[in-house]
Amino acid sequence: MTSDYMQQQAEMLAQHLRLTDGKSGYVEASAEGFDVFIRKKWPGKLLASWDGMPVEWHLNVGTHKAARR
């Protein structure tokens, strides 16, 4: 289980990456860092860390996975 702080940071990272439409991707917080699931190839620079924690990118995931279905 992740802390409320990590969950809040994951939401802030999703806002920063503009992943708020519910279908292009999402951010998941864990004790080790953040996992970013994106449906398509990311057009910009991939962030290596957020709030001092590493970010792991998962690009080209399926539509259902990107929408958390």
Rosetta silent file (secondary structure, phi, psi, omega in degrees, C-alpha in Angstrom):
SEQUENCE: MTSDYMQQQAEMLAQHLRLTDGKSGYVEASAEGFDVFIRKKWPGKLLASWDGMPVEWHLNVGTHKAARR
SCORE:     score description
SCORE:     0.000 S_00000001
   1 L     0.000  137.133  179.782    0.000    0.000    0.000 S_00000001
   2 L   -95.798  155.264 -179.012    1.325    3.441   -0.854 S_00000001
   3 L   -75.306  164.643  177.765    1.077    6.458    1.372 S_00000001
   4 H   -62.171  -35.670  179.436   -1.284    9.332    0.749 S_00000001
   5 H   -62.718  -45.424  179.887    1.721   11.515   -0.071 S_00000001
   6 H   -64.921  -38.074  178.100    2.902    9.145   -2.825 S_00000001
   7 H   -64.808  -40.333  177.922   -0.628    8.942   -4.211 S_00000001
   8 H   -65.190  -40.767  178.353   -0.843   12.740   -4.255 S_00000001
   9 H   -65.536  -36.545  176.776    2.526   12.949   -6.027 S_00000001
  10 H   -63.930  -39.901  177.796    1.319   10.406   -8.620 S_00000001
  11 H   -66.641  -39.089  177.932   -1.736   12.565   -9.283 S_00000001
  12 H   -66.281  -37.961  176.675    0.464   15.649   -9.634 S_00000001
  13 H   -64.948  -41.016  177.720    2.721   13.787  -12.091 S_00000001
  14 H   -62.687  -39.864  176.361   -0.343   12.759  -14.114 S_00000001
  15 H   -63.632  -43.619 -179.446   -1.448   16.408  -14.200 S_00000001
  16 H   -62.003  -38.633 -179.575    2.045   17.479  -15.276 S_00000001
  17 L   -86.859   -0.838 -179.400    2.054   14.898  -18.094 S_00000001
  18 L    60.037   46.555  177.698   -1.551   15.772  -19.022 S_00000001
  19 L  -106.814   54.432 -174.937   -2.815   12.233  -18.470 S_00000001
  20 L  -111.719    4.026 -177.541   -6.178   13.274  -17.097 S_00000001
  21 L   -84.444   -8.700  177.175   -8.549   12.233  -19.887 S_00000001
  22 L    82.053    5.096  179.460   -8.898    8.659  -18.574 S_00000001
  23 L  -138.303  -18.088 -178.100   -7.888    6.946  -21.792 S_00000001
  24 L   -88.785  -18.740  178.520   -4.379    7.996  -22.900 S_00000001
  25 E   159.998  179.163  179.787   -2.583    6.721  -19.801 S_00000001
  26 E  -157.813  169.699  179.616   -2.132    6.958  -16.063 S_00000001
  27 E  -118.818  135.231  179.171    0.448    7.063  -13.270 S_00000001
  28 E  -119.944  132.400  179.537    0.713    4.449  -10.551 S_00000001
  29 E   -96.202  142.435  173.735    2.637    5.009   -7.303 S_00000001
  30 L  -138.646  176.088 -179.687    4.625    2.304   -5.535 S_00000001
  31 L   -67.362  -26.101 -178.393    7.144    2.205   -2.718 S_00000001
  32 L   -87.738  -18.391 -178.035    9.996    2.139   -5.277 S_00000001
  33 L   156.580 -146.675 -176.984    8.809    5.053   -7.416 S_00000001
  34 E  -122.731  140.300  173.503    6.238    5.798  -10.100 S_00000001
  35 E  -110.230  126.093  179.119    5.063    3.729  -13.078 S_00000001
  36 E  -109.794  121.008  178.910    3.726    5.686  -16.056 S_00000001
  37 E  -107.257  119.536 -176.331    1.543    3.747  -18.500 S_00000001
  38 E  -123.094  136.624 -179.859    1.092    5.474  -21.882 S_00000001
  39 L   -71.567  -36.523 -177.015   -0.969    4.221  -24.815 S_00000001
  40 L  -117.236  178.149  174.868    1.220    5.813  -27.505 S_00000001
  41 L   -67.957  134.460 -177.560    4.840    6.795  -27.952 S_00000001
  42 L   -76.315  125.724 -175.168    5.622    9.786  -25.724 S_00000001
  43 L   -74.969  -23.721 -175.373    6.416   12.857  -27.889 S_00000001
  44 L  -103.056 -164.953  178.917    8.524   14.697  -25.304 S_00000001
  45 L   -75.776  136.144  178.319   11.421   13.983  -23.014 S_00000001
  46 L   -81.114  124.918  178.864   10.914   11.076  -20.627 S_00000001
  47 L   -71.050  135.497  178.164   11.314   12.151  -17.015 S_00000001
  48 L   -87.292  -28.124  179.863   13.831   10.053  -15.086 S_00000001
  49 E  -149.992  159.070  176.739   12.556   11.086  -11.664 S_00000001
  50 E  -142.235  123.571 -179.230    9.723   12.925   -9.938 S_00000001
  51 L    55.980   35.639  177.912   10.017   14.272   -6.409 S_00000001
  52 L    81.107    0.162  179.780   13.296   12.384   -6.001 S_00000001
  53 E  -108.258  144.189 -179.243   11.751    9.007   -6.884 S_00000001
  54 E   -68.335  149.735  177.759   12.511    7.121  -10.118 S_00000001
  55 E  -114.531  125.439  176.870    9.933    7.019  -12.906 S_00000001
  56 E  -106.337  126.548 -176.473    9.530    3.849  -14.965 S_00000001
  57 E   -98.464  137.270  174.482    7.864    4.309  -18.353 S_00000001
  58 E  -124.159   98.211 -176.284    5.636    1.723  -20.031 S_00000001
  59 L   -94.655  155.853  177.303    4.989    2.939  -23.589 S_00000001
  60 L    58.530   38.355  174.698    2.599    1.526  -26.187 S_00000001
  61 L   -76.306  161.868 -179.258    0.456   -0.352  -23.690 S_00000001
  62 L   -64.396  160.597 -177.947   -2.915   -1.588  -24.862 S_00000001
  63 H   -59.667  -41.656 -179.858   -5.951    0.662  -24.865 S_00000001
  64 H   -66.878  -38.201  178.919   -7.597   -1.235  -22.011 S_00000001
  65 H   -67.561  -41.374 -179.990   -4.430   -1.056  -19.880 S_00000001
  66 H   -66.235  -26.972  179.427   -4.016    2.689  -20.516 S_00000001
  67 L   -97.108    6.933 -178.915   -7.606    3.274  -19.436 S_00000001
  68 L    56.476   44.658  178.483   -7.228    0.989  -16.360 S_00000001
  69 L   -98.129    0.000    0.000   -9.944   -1.404  -17.486 S_00000001
